[in-house]
PDB file of C-alpha atoms and ligand atoms in Angstrom:
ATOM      1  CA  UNK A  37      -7.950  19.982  -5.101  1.00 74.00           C
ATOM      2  CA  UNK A  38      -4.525  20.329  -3.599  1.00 91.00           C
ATOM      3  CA  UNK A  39      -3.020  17.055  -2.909  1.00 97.00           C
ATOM      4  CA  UNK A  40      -1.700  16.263   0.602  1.00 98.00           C
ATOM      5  CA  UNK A  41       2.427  16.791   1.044  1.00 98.00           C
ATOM      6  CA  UNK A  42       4.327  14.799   3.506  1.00 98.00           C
ATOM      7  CA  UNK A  43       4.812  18.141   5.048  1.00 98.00           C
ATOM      8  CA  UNK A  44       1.044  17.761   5.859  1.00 98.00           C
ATOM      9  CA  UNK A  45       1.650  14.481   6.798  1.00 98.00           C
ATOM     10  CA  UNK A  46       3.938  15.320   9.527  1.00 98.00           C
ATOM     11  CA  UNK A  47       2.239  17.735  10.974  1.00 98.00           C
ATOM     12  CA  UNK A  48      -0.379  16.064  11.827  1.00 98.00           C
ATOM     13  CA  UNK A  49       1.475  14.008  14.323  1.00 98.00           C
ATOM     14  CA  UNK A  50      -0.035  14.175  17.911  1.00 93.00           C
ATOM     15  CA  UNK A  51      -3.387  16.253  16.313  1.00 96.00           C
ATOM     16  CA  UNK A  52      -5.310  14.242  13.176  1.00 97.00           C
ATOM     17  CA  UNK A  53      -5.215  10.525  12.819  1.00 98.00           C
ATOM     18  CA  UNK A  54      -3.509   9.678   9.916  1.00 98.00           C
ATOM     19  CA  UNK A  55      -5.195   7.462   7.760  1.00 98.00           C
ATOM     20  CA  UNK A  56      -3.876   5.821   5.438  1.00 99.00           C
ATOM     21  CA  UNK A  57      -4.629   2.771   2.238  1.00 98.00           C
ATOM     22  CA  UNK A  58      -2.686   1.008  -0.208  1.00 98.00           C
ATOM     23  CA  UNK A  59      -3.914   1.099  -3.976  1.00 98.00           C
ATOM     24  CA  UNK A  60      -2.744  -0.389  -6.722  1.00 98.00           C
ATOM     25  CA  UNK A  61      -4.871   0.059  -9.411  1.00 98.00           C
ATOM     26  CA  UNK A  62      -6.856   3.031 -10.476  1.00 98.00           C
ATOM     27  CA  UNK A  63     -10.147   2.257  -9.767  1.00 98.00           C
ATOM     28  CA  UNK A  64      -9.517   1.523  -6.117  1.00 98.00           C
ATOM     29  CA  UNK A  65      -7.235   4.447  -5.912  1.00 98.00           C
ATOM     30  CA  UNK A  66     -10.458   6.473  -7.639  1.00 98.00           C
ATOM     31  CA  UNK A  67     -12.388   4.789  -5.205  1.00 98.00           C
ATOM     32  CA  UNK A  68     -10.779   5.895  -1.678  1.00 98.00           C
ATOM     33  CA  UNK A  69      -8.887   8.554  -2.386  1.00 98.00           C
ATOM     34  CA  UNK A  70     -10.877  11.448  -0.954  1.00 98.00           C
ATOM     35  CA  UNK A  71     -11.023   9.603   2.543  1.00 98.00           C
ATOM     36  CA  UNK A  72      -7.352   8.835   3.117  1.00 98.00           C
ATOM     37  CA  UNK A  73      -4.627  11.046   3.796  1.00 98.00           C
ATOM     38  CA  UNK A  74      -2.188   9.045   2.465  1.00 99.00           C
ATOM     39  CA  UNK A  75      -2.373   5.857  -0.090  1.00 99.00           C
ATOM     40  CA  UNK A  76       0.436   3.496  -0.572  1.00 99.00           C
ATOM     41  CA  UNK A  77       1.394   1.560  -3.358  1.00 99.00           C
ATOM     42  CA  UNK A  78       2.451  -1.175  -1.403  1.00 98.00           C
ATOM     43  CA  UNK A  79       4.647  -4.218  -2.635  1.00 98.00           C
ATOM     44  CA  UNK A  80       1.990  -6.674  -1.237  1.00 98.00           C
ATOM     45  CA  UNK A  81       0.458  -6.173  -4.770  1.00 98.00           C
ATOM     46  CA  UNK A  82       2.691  -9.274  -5.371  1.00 98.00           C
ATOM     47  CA  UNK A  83       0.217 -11.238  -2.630  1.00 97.00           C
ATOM     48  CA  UNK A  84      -2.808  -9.524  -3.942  1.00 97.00           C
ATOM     49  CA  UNK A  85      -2.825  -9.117  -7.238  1.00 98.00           C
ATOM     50  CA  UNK A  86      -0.092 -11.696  -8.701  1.00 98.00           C
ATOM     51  CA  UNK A  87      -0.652 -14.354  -6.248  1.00 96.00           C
ATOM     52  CA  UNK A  88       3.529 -14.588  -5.578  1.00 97.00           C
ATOM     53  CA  UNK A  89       3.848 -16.384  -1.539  1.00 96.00           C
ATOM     54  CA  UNK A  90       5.551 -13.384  -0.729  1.00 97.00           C
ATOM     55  CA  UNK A  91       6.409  -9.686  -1.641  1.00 98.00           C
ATOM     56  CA  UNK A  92      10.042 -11.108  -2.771  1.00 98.00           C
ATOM     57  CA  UNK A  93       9.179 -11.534  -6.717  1.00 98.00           C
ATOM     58  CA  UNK A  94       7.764  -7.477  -6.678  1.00 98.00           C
ATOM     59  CA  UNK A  95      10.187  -5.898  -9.556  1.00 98.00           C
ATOM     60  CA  UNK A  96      10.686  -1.925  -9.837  1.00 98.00           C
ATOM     61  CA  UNK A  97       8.881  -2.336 -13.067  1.00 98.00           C
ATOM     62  CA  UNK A  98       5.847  -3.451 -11.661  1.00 98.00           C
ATOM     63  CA  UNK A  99       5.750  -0.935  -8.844  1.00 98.00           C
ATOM     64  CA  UNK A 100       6.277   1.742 -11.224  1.00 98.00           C
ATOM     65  CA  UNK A 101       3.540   0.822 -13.903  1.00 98.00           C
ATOM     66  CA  UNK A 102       1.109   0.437 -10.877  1.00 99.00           C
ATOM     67  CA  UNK A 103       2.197   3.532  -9.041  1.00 99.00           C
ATOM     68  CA  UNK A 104       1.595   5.620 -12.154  1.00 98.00           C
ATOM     69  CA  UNK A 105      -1.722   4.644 -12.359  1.00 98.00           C
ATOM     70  CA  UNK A 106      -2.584   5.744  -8.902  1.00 99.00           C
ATOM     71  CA  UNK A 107      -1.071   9.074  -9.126  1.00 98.00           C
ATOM     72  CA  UNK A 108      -3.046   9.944 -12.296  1.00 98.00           C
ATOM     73  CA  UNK A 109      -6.314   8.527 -11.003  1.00 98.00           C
ATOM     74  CA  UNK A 110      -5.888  10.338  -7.761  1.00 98.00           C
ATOM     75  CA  UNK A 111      -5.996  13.848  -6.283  1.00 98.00           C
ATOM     76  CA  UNK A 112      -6.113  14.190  -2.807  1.00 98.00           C
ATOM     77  CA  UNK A 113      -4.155  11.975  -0.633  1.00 98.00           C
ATOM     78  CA  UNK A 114      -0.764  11.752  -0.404  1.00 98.00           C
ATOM     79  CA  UNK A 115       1.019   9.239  -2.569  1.00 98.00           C
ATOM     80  CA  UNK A 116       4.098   6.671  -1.097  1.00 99.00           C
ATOM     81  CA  UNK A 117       5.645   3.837  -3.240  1.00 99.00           C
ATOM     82  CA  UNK A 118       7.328   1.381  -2.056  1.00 98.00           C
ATOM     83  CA  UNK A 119      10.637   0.174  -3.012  1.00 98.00           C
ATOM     84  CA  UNK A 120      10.544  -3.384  -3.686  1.00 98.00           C
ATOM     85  CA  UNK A 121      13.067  -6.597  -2.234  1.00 98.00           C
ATOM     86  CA  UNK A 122      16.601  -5.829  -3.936  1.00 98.00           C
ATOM     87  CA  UNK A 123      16.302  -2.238  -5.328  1.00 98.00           C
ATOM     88  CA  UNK A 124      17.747  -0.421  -2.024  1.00 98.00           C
ATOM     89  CA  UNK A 125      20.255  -2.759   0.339  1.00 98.00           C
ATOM     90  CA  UNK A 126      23.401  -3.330  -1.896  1.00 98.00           C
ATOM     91  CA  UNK A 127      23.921   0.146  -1.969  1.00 98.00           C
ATOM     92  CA  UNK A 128      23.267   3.884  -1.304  1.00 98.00           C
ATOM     93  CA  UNK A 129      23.909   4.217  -5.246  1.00 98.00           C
ATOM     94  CA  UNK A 130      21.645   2.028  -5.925  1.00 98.00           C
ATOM     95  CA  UNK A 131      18.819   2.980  -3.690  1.00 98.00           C
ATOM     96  CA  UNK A 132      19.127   6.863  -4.929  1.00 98.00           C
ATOM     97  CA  UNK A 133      19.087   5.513  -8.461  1.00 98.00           C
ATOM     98  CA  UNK A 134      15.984   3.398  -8.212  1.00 98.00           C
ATOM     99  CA  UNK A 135      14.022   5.680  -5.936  1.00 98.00           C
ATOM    100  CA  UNK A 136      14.586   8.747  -7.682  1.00 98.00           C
ATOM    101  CA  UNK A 137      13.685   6.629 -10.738  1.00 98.00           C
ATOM    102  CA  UNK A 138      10.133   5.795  -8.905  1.00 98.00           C
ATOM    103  CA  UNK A 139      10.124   9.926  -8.030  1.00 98.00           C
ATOM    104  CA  UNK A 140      10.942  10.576 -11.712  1.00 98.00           C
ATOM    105  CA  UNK A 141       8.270   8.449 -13.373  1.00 98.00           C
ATOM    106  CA  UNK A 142       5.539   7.919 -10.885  1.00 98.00           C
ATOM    107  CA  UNK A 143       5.043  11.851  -9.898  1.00 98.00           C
ATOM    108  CA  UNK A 144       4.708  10.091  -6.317  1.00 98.00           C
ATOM    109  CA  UNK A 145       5.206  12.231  -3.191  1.00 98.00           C
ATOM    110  CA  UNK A 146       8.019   9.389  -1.581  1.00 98.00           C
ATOM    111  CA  UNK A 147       8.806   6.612  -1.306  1.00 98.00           C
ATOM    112  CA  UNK A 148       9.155   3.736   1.592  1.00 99.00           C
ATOM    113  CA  UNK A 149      12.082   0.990   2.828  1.00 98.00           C
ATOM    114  CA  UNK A 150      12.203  -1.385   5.186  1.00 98.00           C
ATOM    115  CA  UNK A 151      14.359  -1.582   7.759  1.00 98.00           C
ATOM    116  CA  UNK A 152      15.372   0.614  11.100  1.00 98.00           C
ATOM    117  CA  UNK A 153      19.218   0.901  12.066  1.00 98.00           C
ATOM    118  CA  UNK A 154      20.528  -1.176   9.152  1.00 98.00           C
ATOM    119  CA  UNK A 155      18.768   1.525   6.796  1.00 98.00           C
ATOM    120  CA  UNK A 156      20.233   4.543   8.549  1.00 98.00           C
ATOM    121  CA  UNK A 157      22.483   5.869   5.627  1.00 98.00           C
ATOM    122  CA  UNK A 158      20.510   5.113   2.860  1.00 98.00           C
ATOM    123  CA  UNK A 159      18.099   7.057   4.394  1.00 98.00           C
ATOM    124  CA  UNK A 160      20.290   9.598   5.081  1.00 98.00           C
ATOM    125  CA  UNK A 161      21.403   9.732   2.223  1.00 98.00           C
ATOM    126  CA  UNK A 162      18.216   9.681   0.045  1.00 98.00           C
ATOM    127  CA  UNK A 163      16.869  12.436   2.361  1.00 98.00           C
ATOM    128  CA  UNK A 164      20.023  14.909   2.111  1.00 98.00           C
ATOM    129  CA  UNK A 165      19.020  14.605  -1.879  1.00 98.00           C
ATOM    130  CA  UNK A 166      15.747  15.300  -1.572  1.00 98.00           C
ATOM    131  CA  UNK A 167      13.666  12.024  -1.957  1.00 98.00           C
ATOM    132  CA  UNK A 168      10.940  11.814   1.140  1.00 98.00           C
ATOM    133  CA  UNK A 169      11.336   8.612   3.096  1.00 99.00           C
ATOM    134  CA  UNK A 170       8.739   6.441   4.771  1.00 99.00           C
ATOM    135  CA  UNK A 171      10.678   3.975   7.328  1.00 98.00           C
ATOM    136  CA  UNK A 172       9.317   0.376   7.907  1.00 98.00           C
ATOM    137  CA  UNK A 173      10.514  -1.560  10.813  1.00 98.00           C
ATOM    138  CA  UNK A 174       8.898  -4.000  13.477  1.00 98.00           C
ATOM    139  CA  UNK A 175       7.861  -7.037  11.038  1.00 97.00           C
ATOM    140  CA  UNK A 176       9.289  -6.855   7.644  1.00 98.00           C
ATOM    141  CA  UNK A 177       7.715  -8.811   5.292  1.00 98.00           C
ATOM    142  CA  UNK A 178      10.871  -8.406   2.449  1.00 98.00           C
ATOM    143  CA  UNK A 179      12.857 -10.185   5.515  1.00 98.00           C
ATOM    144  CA  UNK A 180      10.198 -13.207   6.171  1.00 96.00           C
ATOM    145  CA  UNK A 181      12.389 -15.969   4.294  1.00 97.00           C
ATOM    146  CA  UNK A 182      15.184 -15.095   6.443  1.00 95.00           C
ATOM    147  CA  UNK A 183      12.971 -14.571   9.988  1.00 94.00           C
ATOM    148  CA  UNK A 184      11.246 -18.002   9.335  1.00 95.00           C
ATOM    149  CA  UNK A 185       8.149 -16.525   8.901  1.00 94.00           C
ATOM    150  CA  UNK A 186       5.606 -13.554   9.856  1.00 94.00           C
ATOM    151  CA  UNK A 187       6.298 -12.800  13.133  1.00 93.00           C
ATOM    152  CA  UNK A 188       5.272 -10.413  15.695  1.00 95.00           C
ATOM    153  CA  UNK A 189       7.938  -8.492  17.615  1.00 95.00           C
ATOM    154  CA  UNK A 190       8.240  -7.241  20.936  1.00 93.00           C
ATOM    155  CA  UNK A 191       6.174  -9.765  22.148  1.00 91.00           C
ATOM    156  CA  UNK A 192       7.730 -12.309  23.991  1.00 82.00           C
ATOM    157  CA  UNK A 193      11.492 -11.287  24.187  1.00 77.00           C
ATOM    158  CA  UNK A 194      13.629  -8.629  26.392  1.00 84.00           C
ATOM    159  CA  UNK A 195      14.074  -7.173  22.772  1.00 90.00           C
ATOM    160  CA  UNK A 196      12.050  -3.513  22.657  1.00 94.00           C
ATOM    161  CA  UNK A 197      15.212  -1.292  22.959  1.00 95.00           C
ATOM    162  CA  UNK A 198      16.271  -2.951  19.512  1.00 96.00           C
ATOM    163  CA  UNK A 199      12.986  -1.958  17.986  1.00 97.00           C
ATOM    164  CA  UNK A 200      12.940   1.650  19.711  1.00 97.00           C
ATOM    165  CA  UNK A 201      16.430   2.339  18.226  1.00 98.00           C
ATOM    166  CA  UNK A 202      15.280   1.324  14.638  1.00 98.00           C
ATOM    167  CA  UNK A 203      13.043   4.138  14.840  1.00 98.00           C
ATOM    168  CA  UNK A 204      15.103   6.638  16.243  1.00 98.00           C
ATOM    169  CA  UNK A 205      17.477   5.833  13.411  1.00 98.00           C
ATOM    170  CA  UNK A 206      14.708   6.374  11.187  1.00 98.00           C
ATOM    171  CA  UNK A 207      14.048  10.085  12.666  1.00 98.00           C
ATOM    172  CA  UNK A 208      17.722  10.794  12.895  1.00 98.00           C
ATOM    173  CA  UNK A 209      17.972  10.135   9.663  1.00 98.00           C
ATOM    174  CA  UNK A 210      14.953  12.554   8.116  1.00 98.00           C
ATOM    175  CA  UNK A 211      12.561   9.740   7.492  1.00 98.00           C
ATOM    176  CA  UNK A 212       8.727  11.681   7.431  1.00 98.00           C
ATOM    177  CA  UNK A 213       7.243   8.665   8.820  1.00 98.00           C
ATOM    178  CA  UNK A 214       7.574   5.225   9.337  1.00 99.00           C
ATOM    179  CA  UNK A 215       5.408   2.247   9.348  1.00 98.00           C
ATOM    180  CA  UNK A 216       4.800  -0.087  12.563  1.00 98.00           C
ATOM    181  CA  UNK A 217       3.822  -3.533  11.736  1.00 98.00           C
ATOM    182  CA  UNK A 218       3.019  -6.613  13.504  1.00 97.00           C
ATOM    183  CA  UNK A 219       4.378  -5.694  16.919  1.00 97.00           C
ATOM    184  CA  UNK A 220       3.534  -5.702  20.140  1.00 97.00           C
ATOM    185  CA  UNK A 221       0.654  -2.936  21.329  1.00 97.00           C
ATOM    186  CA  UNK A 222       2.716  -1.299  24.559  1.00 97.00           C
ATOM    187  CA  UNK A 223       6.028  -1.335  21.895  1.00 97.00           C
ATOM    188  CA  UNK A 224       4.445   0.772  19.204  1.00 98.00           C
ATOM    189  CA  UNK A 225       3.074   3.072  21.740  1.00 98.00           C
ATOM    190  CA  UNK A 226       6.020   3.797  23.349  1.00 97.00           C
ATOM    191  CA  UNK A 227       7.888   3.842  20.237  1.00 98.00           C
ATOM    192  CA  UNK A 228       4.835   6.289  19.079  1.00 98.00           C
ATOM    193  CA  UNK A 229       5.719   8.613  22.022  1.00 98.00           C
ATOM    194  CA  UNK A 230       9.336   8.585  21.863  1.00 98.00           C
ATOM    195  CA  UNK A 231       9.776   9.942  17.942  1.00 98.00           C
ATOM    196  CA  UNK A 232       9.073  12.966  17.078  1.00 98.00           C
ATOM    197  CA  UNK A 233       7.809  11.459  13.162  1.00 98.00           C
ATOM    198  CA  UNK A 234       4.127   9.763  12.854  1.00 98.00           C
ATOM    199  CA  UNK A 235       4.050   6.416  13.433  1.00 98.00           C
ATOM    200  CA  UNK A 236       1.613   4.390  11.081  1.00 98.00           C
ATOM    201  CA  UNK A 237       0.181   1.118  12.514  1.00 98.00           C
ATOM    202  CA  UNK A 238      -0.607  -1.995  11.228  1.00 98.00           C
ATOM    203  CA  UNK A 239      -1.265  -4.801  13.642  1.00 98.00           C
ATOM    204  CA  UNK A 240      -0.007  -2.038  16.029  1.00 98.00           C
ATOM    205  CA  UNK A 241      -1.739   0.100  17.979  1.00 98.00           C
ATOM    206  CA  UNK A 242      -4.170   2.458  18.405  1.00 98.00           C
ATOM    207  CA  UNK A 243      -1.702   4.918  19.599  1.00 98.00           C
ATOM    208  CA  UNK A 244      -0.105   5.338  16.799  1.00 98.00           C
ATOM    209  CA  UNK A 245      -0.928   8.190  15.146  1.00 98.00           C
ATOM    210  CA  UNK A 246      -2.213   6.510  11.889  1.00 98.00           C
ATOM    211  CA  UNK A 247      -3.292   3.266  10.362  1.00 98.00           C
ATOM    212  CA  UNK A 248      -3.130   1.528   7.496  1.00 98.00           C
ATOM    213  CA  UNK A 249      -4.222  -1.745   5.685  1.00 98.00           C
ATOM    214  CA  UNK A 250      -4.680  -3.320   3.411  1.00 98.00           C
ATOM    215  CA  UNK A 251      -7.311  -2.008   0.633  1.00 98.00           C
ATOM    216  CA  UNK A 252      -7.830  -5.297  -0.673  1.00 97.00           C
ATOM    217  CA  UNK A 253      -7.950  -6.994   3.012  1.00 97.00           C
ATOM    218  CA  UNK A 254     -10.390  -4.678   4.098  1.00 96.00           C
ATOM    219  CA  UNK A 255     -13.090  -5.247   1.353  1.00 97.00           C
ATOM    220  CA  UNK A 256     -13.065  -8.829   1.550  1.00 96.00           C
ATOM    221  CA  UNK A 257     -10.909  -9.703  -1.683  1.00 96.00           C
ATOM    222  CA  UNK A 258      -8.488 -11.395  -0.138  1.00 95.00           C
ATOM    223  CA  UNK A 259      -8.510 -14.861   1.533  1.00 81.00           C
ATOM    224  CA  UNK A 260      -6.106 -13.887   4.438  1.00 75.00           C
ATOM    225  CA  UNK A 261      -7.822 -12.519   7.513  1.00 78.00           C
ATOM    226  CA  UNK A 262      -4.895 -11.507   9.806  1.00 89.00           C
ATOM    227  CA  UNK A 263      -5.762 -10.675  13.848  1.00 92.00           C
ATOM    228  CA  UNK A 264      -5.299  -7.127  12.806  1.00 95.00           C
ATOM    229  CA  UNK A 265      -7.816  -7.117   9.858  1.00 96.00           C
ATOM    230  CA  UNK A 266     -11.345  -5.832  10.097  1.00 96.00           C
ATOM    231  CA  UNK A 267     -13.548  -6.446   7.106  1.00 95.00           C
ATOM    232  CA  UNK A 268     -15.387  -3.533   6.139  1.00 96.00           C
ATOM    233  CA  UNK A 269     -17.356  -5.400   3.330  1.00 96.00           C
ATOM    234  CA  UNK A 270     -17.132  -8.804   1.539  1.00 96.00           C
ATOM    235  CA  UNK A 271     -16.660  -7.590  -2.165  1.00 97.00           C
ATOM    236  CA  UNK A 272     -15.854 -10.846  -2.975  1.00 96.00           C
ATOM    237  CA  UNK A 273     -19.072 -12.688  -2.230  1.00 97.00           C
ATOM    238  CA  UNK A 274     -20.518  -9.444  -3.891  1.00 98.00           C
ATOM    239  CA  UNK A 275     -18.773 -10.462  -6.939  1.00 98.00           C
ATOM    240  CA  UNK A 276     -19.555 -14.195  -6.693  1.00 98.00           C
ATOM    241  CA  UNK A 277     -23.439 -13.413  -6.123  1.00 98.00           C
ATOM    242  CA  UNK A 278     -23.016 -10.624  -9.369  1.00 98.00           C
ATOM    243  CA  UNK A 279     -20.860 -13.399 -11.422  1.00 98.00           C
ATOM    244  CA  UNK A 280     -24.053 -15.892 -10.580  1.00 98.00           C
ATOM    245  CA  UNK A 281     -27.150 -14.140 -11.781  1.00 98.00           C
ATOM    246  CA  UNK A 282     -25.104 -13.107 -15.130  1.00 98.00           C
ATOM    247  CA  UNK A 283     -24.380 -16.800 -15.494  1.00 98.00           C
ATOM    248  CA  UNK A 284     -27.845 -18.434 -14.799  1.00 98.00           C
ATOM    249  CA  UNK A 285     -29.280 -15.236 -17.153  1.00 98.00           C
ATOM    250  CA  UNK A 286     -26.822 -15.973 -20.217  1.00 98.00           C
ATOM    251  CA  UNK A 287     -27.742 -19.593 -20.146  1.00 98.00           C
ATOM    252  CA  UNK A 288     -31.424 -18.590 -19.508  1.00 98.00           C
ATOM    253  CA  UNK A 289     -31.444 -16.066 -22.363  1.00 98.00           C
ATOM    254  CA  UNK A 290     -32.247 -13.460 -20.303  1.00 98.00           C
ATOM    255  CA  UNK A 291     -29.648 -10.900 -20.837  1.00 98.00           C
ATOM    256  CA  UNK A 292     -28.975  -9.363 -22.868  1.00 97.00           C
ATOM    257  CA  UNK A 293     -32.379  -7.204 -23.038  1.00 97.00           C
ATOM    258  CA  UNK A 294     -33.617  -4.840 -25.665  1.00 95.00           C
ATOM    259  CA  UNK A 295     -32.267  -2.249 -23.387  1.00 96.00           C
ATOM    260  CA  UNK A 296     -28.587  -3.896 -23.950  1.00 97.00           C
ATOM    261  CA  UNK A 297     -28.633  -3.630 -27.171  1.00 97.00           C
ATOM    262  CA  UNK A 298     -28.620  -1.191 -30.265  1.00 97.00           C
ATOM    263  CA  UNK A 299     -31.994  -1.122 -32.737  1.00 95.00           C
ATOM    264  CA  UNK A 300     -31.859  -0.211 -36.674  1.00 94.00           C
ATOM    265  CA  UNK A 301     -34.554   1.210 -38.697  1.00 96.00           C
ATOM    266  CA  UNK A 302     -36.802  -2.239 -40.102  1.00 94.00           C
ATOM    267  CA  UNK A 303     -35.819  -0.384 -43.600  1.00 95.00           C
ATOM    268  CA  UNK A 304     -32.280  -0.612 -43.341  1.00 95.00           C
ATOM    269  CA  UNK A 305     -32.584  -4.346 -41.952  1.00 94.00           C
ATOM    270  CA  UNK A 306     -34.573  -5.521 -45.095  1.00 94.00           C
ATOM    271  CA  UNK A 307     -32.162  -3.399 -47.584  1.00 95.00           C
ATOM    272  CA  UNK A 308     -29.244  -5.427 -45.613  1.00 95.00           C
ATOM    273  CA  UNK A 309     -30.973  -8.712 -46.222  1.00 92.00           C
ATOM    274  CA  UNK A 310     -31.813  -7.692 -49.634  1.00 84.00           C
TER     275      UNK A 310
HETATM  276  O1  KIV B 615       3.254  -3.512   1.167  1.00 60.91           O
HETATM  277  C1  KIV B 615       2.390  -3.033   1.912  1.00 60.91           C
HETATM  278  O2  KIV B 615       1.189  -3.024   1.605  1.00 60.91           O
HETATM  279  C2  KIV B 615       2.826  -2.474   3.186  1.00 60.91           C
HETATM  280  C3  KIV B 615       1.771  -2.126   4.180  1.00 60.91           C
HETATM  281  C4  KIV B 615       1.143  -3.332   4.719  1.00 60.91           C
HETATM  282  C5  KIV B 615       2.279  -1.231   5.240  1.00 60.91           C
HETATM  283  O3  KIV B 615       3.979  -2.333   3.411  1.00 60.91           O
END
C-alpha cells in the first residue's frame, strides 16, 4: 500500500473530506490507520499519555521515540509530527535543525507549528528547504500559559481579520495545511474559503475541509470531554469492566484454565519429582 503524500493531502481540498487522527503509540496507529488520511503525532501525548497540565513539558525526544513508532506500525495515512513548545520560536536555525531532525529519524511525511503571522519565516524558510509544514493557528495550546487559558477565538471580539491573516501567512508561506482549533464556526469557514490550503478543524467547523481529534478523546480514554468531542466508544469502562472479571477470577481461582496453561507428559512429571 502506497502511503498518502501531503501532495494528496492538498489536493483534496474542496473534493474529499480530510480526515484526520492523532496516534501515539503503535497499536492505535495499527488500529486506525487504514481509515484516516492523515494521523498526527500530536504533542497532547503530554495530556494523554504523561498526565503533564499542559503540552509545555513535550521534549523533541519524546515526540521522536513516539513518532517512530507510528511510522513503522503504519502504512496508509499520511504521517505529521508535531514540533513541541521551544524547538521552533528562538530561531529559523533552530526550527530547521530540530524539524529536519524529526524528518531524519521519524521517516514522517512533515511536520506541524503553531502559530499564523508570527511563524511566517520559519515557515518560509523550512518550506524553501524542503520540510512540509502543517500551520496551527486559532487556539494554541503551546500559548495557553500566556492566553490565561483555553480559549476560543473569534467569538466575541471585532478580532477575525487577525485570525484570517494568520492563515494567509501560513499559505504565503508554503504551509500544505493548517490546523483550525477552538474558534468560532462562521471564522473557520470563511477562513476555509479564503485559502487556497485545507483547513483541518477541531472545535471548528464543518466547513472545513477536514477534521481531526483526538484518538484518545474519541474512544473514551480520556477524562476531558470538550464541546467539540464526540465519543465514539467508552474504552475505558471497557477496560474497567475487562480489569474486573480478571480480578474477581484470580481471587476466585478461576483463571487461569487448563486452556491457559502448558501440560507435560505424567512421565516426565514423576522423573522430575524423582
Ligand atoms: O497536539 C495535538 O493533538 C493537536 C491536535 C489537537 C490538532 O495539535
Amino acid at each position: 500500500m502506497k502511503r498518502k503524500s501531503i501532495i494528496d493531502i492538498k489536493e483534496q481540498k474542496g473534493k474529499d473530506p480530510i480526515v484526520c487522527l492523532t496516534a501515539y503509540t503503535a497499536p492505535i496507529a495499527r488500529a486506525v490507520d487504514k481509515y484516516v488520511d492523515l494521523l498526527l503525532v500530536g504533542d497532547s501525548l503530554g495530556m494523554v499519555l504523561y498526565d503533564y497540565e499542559n503540552t509545555l513539558p513535550v521534549t523533541l525526544d519524546q515526540m521522536i521515540e513516539h513518532s517512530k513508532s507510528v511510522v513503522e506500525a503504519s502504512e496508509n495515512a499520511c504521517v505529521v509530527v508535531d514540533m513541541p513548545f521551544g524547538t521552533y520560536e528562538e530561531s529559523i536555525n533552530l526550527a530547521f535543525n530540530n524539524a529536519a531532525r524529526i524528518m531524519k529519524e521519524t521517516h514522517c511525511d512533515g511536520i506541524k507549528l503553531e502559530g499564523g503571522q508570527n511563524m511566517y519565516e520559519t515557515v518560509k524558510y523550512l518550506t524553501d528547504r524542503s520540510i512540509p509544514v502543517m500551520g496551527h493557528i486559532g487556539l494554541q495550546p503551546q500559548s495557553v500559559v500566556i492566553d490565561g487559558g483555553y480559549k476560543i477565538k473569534g467569538k466575541n471580539k471585532f478580532d477575525w481579520s487577525k485570525y484570517i491573516d494568520d492563515a494567509k501567512a501560513l499559505e504565503n508561506a508554503g504551509a500544505f495545511s493548517m490546523v483550525l482549533e477552538g474558534m468560532a464556526e462562521p471564522l473557520a469557514t470563511e477562513i476555509t474559503s479564503q485559502v487556497s490550503i485545507p483547513t483541518i478543524g477541531i472545535g471548528a467547523s464543518p466547513n472545513c475541509d477536514g477534521q481531526i481529534l483526538v484518538t484518545e478523546d474519541m474512544i473514551g480514554l480520556t477524562n476531558i470531554t470538550p464541546k467539540f468531542v464526540k465519543e465514539y466508544i467508552n474504552i475505558g469502562k471497557l477496560i474497567e469492566e475487562a480489569a474486573n472479571s480478571y480480578s474477581n477470577e484470580v481471587r476466585n481461582k478461576e483463571f487461569p484454565t487448563k486452556n491457559h496453561t502448558y501440560s507435560m507428559n505424567p512421565t516426565i512429571i514423576k522423573a522430575n519429582k524423582g
